[in-house]
mmCIF file of C-alpha atoms in Angstrom:
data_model
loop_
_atom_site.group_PDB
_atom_site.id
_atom_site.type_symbol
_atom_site.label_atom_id
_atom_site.label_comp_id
_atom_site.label_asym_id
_atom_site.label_seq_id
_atom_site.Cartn_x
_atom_site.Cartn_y
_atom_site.Cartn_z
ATOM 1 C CA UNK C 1 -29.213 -19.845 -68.250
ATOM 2 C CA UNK C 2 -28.568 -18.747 -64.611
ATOM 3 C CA UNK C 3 -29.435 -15.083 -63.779
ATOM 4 C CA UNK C 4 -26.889 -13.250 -61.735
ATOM 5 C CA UNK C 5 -29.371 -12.439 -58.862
ATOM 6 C CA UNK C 6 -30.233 -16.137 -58.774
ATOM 7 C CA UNK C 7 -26.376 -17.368 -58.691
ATOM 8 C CA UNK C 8 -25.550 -14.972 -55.852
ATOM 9 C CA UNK C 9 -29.037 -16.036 -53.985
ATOM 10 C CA UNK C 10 -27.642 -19.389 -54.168
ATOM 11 C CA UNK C 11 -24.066 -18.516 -52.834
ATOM 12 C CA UNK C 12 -25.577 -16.693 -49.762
ATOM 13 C CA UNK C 13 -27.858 -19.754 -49.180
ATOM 14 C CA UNK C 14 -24.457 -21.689 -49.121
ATOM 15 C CA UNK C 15 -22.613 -19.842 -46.799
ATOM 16 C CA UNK C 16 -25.306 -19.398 -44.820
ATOM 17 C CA UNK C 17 -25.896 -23.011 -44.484
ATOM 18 C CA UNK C 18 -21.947 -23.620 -44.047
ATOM 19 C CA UNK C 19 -21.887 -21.054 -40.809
ATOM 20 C CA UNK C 20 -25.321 -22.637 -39.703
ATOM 21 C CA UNK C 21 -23.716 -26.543 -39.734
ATOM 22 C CA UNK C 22 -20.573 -24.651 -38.220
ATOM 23 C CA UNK C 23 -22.756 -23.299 -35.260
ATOM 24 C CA UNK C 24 -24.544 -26.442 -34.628
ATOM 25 C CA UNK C 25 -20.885 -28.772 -34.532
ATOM 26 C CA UNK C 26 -19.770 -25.814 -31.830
ATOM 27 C CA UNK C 27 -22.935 -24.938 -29.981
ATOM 28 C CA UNK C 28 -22.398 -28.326 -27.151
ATOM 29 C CA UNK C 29 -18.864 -27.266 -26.837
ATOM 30 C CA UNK C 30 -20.350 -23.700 -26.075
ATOM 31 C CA UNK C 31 -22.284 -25.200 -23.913
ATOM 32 C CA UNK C 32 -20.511 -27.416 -21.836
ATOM 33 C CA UNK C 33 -17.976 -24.531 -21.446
ATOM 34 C CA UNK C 34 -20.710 -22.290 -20.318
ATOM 35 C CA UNK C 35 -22.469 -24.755 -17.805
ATOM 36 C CA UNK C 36 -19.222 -25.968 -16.254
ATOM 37 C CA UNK C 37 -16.472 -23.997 -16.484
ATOM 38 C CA UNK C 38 -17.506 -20.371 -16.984
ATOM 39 C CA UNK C 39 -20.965 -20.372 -14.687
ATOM 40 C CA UNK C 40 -18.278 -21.743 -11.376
ATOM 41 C CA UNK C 41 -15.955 -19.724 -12.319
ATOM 42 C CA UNK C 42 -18.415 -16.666 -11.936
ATOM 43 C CA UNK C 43 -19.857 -18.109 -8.976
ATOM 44 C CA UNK C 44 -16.854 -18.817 -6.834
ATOM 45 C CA UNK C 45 -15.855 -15.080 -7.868
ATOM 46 C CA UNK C 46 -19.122 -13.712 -6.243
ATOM 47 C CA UNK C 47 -18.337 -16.728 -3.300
ATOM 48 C CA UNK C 48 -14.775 -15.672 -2.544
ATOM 49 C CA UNK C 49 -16.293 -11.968 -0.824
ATOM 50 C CA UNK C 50 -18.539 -13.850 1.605
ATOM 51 C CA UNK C 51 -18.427 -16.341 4.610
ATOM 52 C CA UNK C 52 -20.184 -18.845 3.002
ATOM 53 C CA UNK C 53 -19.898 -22.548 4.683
ATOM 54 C CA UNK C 54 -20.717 -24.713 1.963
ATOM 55 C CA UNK C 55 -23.803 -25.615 3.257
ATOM 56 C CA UNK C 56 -25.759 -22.778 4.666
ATOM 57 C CA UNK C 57 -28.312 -20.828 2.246
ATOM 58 C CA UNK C 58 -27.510 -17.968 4.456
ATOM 59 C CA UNK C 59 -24.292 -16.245 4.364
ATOM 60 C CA UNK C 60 -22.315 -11.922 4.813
ATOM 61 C CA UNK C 61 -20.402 -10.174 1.788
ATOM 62 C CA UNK C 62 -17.088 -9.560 3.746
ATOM 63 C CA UNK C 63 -15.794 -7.498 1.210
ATOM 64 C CA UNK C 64 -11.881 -8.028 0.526
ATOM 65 C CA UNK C 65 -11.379 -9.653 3.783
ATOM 66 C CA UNK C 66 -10.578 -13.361 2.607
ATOM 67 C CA UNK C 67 -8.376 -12.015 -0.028
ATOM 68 C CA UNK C 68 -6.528 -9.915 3.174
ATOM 69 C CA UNK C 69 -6.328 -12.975 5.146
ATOM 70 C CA UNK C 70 -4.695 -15.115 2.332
ATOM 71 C CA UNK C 71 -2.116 -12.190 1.702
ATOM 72 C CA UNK C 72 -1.285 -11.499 5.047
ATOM 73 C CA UNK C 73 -2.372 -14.266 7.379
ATOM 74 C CA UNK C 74 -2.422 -17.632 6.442
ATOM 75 C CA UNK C 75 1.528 -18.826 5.985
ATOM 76 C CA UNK C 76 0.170 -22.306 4.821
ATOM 77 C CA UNK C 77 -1.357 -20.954 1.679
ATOM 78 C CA UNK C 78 2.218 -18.849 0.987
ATOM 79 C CA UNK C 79 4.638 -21.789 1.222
ATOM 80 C CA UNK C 80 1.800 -23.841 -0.646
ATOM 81 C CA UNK C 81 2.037 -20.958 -3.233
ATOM 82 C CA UNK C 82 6.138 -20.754 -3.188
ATOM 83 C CA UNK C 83 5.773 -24.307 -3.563
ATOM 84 C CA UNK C 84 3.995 -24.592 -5.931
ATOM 85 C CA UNK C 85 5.979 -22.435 -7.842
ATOM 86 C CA UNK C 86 9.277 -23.979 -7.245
ATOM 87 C CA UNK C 87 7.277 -27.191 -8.621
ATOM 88 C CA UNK C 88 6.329 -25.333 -11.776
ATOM 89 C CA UNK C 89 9.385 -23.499 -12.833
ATOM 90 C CA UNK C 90 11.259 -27.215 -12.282
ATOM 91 C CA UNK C 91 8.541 -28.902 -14.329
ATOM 92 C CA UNK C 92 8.448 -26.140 -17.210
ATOM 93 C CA UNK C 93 11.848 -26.227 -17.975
ATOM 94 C CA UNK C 94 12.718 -30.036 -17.174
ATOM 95 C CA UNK C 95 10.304 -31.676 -19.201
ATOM 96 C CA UNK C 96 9.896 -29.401 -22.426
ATOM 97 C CA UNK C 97 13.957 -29.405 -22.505
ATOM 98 C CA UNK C 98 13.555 -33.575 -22.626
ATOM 99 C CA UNK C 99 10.390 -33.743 -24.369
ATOM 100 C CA UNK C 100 12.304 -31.254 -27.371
ATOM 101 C CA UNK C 101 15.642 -33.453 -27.077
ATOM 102 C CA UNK C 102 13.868 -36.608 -27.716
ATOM 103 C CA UNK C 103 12.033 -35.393 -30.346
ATOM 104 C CA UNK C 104 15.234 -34.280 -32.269
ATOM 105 C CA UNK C 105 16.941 -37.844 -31.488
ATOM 106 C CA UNK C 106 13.858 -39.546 -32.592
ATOM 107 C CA UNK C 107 13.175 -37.348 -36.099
ATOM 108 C CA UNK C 108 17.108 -37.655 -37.113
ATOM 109 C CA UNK C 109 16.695 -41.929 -36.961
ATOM 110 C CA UNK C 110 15.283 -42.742 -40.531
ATOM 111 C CA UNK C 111 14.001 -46.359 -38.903
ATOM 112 C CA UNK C 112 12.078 -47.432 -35.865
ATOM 113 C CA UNK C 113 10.018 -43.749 -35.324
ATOM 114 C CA UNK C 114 6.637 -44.982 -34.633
ATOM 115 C CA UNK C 115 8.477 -47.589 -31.966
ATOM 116 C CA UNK C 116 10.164 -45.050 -29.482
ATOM 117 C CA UNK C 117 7.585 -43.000 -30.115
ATOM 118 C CA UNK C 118 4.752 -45.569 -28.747
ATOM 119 C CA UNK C 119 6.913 -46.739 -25.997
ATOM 120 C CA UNK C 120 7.560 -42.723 -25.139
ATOM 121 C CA UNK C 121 3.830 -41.364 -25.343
ATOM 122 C CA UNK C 122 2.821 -44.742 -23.037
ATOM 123 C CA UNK C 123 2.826 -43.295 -19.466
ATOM 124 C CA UNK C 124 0.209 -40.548 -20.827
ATOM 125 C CA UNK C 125 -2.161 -43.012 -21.406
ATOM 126 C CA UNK C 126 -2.259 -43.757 -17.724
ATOM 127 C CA UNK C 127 -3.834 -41.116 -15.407
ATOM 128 C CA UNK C 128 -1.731 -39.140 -13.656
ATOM 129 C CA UNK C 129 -3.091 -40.900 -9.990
ATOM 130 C CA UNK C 130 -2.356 -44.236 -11.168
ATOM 131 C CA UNK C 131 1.199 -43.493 -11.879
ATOM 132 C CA UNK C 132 1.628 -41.525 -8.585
ATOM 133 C CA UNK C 133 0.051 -44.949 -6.847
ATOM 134 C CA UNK C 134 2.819 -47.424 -9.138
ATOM 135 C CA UNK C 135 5.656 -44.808 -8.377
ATOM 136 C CA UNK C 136 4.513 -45.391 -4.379
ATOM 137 C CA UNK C 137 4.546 -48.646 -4.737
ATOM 138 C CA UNK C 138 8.345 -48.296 -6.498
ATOM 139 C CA UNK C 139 9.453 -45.644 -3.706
ATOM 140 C CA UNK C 140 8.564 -47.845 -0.173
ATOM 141 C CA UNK C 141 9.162 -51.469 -1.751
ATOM 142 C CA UNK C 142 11.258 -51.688 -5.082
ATOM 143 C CA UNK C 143 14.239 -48.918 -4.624
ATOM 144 C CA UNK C 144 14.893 -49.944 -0.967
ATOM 145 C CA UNK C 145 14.988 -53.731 -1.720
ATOM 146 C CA UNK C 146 17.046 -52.907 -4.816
ATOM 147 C CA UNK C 147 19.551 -50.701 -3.015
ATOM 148 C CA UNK C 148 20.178 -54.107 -0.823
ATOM 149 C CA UNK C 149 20.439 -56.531 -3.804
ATOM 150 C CA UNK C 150 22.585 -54.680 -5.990
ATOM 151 C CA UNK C 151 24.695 -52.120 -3.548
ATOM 152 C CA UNK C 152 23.173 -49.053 -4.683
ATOM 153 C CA UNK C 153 23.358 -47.163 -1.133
ATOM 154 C CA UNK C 154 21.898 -43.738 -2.965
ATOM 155 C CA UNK C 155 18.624 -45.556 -3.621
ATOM 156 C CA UNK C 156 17.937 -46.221 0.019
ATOM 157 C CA UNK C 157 16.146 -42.902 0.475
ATOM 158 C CA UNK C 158 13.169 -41.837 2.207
ATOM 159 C CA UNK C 159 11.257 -41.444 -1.111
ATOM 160 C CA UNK C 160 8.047 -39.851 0.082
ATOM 161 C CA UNK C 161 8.716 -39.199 4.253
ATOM 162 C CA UNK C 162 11.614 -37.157 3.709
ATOM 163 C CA UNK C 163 10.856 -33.103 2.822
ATOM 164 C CA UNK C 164 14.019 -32.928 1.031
ATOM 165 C CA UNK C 165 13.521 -35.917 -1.232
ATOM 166 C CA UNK C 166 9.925 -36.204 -1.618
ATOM 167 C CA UNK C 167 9.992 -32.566 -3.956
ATOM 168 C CA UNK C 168 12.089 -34.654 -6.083
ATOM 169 C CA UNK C 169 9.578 -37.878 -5.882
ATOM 170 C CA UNK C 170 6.840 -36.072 -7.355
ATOM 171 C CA UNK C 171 8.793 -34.170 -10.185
ATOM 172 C CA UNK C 172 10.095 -37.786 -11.037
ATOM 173 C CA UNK C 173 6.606 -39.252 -11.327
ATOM 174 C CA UNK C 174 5.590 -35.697 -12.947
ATOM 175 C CA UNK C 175 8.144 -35.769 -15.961
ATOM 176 C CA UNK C 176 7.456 -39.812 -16.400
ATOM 177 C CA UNK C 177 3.962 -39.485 -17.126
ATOM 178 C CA UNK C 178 3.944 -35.692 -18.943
ATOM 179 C CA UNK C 179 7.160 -36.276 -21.260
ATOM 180 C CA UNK C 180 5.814 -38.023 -23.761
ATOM 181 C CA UNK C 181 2.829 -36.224 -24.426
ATOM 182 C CA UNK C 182 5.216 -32.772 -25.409
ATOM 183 C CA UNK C 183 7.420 -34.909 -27.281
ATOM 184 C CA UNK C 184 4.638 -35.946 -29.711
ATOM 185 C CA UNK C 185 3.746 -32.503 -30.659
ATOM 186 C CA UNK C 186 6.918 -31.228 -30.418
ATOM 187 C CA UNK C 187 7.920 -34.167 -33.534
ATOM 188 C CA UNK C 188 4.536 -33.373 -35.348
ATOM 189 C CA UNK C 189 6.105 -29.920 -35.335
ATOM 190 C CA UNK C 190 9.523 -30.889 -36.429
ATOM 191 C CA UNK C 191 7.949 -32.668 -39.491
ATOM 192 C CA UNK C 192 7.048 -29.856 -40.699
ATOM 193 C CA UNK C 193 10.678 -28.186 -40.968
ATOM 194 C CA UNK C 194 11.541 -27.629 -44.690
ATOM 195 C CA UNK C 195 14.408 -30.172 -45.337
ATOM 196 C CA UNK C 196 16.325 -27.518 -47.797
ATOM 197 C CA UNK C 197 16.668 -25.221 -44.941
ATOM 198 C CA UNK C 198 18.397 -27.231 -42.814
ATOM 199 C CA UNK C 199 20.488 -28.241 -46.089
ATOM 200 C CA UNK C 200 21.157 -24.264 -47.105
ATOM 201 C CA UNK C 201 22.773 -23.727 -43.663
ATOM 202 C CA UNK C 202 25.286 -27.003 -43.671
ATOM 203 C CA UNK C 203 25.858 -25.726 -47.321
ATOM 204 C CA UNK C 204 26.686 -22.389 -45.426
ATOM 205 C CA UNK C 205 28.813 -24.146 -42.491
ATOM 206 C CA UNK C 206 26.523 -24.561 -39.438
ATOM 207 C CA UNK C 207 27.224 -26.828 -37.205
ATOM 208 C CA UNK C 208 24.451 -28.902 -34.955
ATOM 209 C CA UNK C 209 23.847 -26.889 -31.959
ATOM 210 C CA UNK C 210 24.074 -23.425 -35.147
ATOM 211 C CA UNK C 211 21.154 -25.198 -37.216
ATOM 212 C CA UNK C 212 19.186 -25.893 -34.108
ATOM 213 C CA UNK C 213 18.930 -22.208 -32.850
ATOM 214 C CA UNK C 214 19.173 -20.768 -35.853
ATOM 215 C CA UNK C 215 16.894 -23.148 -38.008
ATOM 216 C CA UNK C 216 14.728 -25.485 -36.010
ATOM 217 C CA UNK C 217 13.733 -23.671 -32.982
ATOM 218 C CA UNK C 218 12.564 -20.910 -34.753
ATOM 219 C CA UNK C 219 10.755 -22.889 -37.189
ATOM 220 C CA UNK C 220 9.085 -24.914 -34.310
ATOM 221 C CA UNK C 221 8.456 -22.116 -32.398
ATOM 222 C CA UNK C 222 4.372 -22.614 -32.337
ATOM 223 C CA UNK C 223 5.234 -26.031 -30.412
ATOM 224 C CA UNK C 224 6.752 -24.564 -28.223
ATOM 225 C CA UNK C 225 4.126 -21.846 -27.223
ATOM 226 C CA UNK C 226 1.550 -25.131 -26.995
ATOM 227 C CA UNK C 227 3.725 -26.742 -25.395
ATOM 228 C CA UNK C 228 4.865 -24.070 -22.847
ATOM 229 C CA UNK C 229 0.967 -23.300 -22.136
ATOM 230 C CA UNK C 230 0.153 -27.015 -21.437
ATOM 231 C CA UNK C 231 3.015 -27.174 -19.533
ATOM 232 C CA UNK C 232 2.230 -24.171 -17.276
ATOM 233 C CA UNK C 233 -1.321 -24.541 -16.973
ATOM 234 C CA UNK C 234 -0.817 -27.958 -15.926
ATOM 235 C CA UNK C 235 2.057 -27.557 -13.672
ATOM 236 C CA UNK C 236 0.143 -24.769 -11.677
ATOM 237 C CA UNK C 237 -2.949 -26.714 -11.114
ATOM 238 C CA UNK C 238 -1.355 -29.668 -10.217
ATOM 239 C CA UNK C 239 -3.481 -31.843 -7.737
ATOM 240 C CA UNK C 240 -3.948 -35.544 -8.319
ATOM 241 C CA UNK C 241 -0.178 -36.552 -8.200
ATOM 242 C CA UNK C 242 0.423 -34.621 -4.871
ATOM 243 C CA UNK C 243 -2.199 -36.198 -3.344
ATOM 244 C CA UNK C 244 -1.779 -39.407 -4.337
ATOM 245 C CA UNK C 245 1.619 -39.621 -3.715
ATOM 246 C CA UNK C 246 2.202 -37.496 -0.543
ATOM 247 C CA UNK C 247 -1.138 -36.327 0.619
ATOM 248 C CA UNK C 248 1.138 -32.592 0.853
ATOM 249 C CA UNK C 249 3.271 -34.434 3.599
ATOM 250 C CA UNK C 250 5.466 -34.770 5.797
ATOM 251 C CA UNK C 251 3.512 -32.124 7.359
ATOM 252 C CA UNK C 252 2.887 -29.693 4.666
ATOM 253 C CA UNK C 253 6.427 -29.434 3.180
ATOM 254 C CA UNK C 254 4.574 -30.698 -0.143
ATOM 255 C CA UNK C 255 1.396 -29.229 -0.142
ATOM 256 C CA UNK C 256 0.134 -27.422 -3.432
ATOM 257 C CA UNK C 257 -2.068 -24.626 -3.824
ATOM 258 C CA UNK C 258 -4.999 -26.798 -4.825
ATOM 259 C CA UNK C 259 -4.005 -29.264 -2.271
ATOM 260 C CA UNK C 260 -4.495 -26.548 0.054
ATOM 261 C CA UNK C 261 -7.914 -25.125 -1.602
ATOM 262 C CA UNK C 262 -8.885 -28.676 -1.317
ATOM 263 C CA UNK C 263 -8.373 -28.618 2.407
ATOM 264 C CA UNK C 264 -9.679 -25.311 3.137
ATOM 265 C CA UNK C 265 -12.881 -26.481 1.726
ATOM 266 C CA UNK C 266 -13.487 -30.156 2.514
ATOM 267 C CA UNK C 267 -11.186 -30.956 5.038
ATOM 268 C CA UNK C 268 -11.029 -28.436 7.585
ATOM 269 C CA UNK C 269 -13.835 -25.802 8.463
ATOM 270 C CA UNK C 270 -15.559 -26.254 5.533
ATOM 271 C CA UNK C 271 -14.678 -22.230 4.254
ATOM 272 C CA UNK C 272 -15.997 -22.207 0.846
ATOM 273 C CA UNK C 273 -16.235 -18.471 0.773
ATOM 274 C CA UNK C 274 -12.502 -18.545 2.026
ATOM 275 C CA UNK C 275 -11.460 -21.318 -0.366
ATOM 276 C CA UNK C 276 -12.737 -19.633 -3.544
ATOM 277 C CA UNK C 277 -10.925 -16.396 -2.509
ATOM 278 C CA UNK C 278 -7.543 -18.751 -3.009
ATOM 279 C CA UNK C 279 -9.374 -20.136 -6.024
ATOM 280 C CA UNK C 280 -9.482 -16.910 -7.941
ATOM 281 C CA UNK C 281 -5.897 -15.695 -6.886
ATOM 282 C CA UNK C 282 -4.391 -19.320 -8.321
ATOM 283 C CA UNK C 283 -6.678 -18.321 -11.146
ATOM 284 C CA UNK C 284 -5.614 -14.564 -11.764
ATOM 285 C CA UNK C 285 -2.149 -15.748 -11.464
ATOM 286 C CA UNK C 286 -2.588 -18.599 -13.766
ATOM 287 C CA UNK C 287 -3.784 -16.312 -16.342
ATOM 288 C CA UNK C 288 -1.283 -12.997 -16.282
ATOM 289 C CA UNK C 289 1.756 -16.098 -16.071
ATOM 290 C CA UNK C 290 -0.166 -17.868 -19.514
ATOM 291 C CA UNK C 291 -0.684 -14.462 -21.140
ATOM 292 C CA UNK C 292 2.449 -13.431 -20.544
ATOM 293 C CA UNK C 293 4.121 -16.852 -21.772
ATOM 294 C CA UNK C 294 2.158 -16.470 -24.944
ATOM 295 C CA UNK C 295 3.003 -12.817 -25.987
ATOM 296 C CA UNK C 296 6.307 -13.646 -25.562
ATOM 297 C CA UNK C 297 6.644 -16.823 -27.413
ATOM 298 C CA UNK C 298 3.838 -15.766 -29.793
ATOM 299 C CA UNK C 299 5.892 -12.685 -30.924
ATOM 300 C CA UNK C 300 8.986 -15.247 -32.039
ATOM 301 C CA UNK C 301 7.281 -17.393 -34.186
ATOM 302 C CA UNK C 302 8.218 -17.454 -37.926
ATOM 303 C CA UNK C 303 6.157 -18.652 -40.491
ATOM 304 C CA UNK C 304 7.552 -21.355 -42.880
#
């Protein structure tokens, strides 16, 4: 017969061992988090009050000045920042308002799911700077040749040399490759919509566009805060399609705030101190946007 004491020895060994094999599964995640995102992150914070070069051991605390200078001096980083913006907001809405309607179109057909859903998640499976170089390729050659051939004067465009049409370029190339990706989660979520609520309010009279606000959205409103974090995060440190695509040109009429980090560092005096001050504003920014995004779509979620 077990004793007591020895049954609850034996739990505590248990547990013990379960939060042990826990610790070891999450201790290289830990660490690869530690080594190479939150030891930089530190460091360019201590970087941004200096004058360091990059390259020099030797280098001044200057206090708040680069911070000063981004605020008040440099108009490159500010329409790089508005631009940014204006990129994000467009992005945001554009391609979680797709992402959600093709979701709904494809979890209401009862055949051919796993299809449009394969064909739909494809672009993600390419990196982002390989579909900016096939879209290039599509701008300068395909869409000019085509406008001749077929009489479609509106695709004779400046794709990528024109300011006013190469905003739109990027979002194009953007929403191709990032669409499917929201969609899948967005259907994973919709799955998971009790049936006989959706039945109770036709019972009740509700129309489409009724049991979708009233119904679905709130039901799938943990998708949507995933989906709305991805989405911003991704939007505001958007870098590889940019560059591929436009380089920030003409000029700078396309030039991101990472683009323009980028630059400041690498490409132009080599003002690491100066480019991690613009590093931790993007970053501060980043985060009161994000924690702002989830409190509010956080606080509407309904459990099914």
């Amino acid at each position: 017969m077990v004793t007591p004491n020895r049954s609850l020895t034996t739990t505590k060994a248990k547990k013990k061992n379960k939060h042990l094999s826990l610790i070891l599964f999450v201790l290289p995640a830990l660490l690869f988090y530690f080594l190479f995102l939150f030891i930089p992150t530190i460091g360019a914070g201590i970087y941004s009050f200096t004058n360091w070069n990059g390259l020099n051991p030797n280098y001044d605390f200057v206090g708040f000045s680069n911070y000063i200078e981004a605020f008040r001096d440099d108009a490159a980083f500010r329409h790089a920042f508005f631009f940014t913006l204006k990129y994000t907001v467009v992005v945001f809405f554009v391609q979680n308002i797709i992402a959600l309607f093709l979701a709904l179109l494809i979890e209401s057909r009862t055949r051919s799911k796993g299809f449009f859903r394969t064909i739909f998640f494809m672009p993600n499976m390419l990196s982002l700077i390989i579909s900016a170089f096939m879209f290039s390729f599509i701008f300068t050659n395909v869409l000019p040749e085509l406008s001749q051939k077929a009489l479609l004067s509106f695709l004779d465009q400046s794709w990528i040399g024109d300011p006013k049409v190469s905003f739109y370029s990027i979002i194009i190339v953007a929403l191709w490759q990032g669409i499917g990706y929201m969609m899948v989660i967005y259907m994973a979520a919709l799955q998971g919509v009790p049936k006989q609520l959706n039945e109770a309010a036709m019972i009740d009279g509700a129309n489409v566009f009724q049991r979708l606000k009233n119904v679905t959205l709130p039901m799938i409103m943990h998708a949507i805060t995933i989906c709305s974090f991805l989405t911003l995060n991704n939007a505001f440190k958007v870098f590889d399609v940019v560059y591929a695509l436009t380089q920030g040109g003409p000029g700078t009429s396309t030039q991101v705030v990472t683009l323009n980090i980028y630059e400041e560092a690498f490409s132009n005096n080599f003002r690491f101190g100066y480019a991690n001050a613009k590093a931790m504003i993007l970053f501060l920014v980043v985060m009161v946007i994000t924690l702002i995004q989830i409190r509010v779509t956080k606080g509407k979620e309904v459990e099914a």
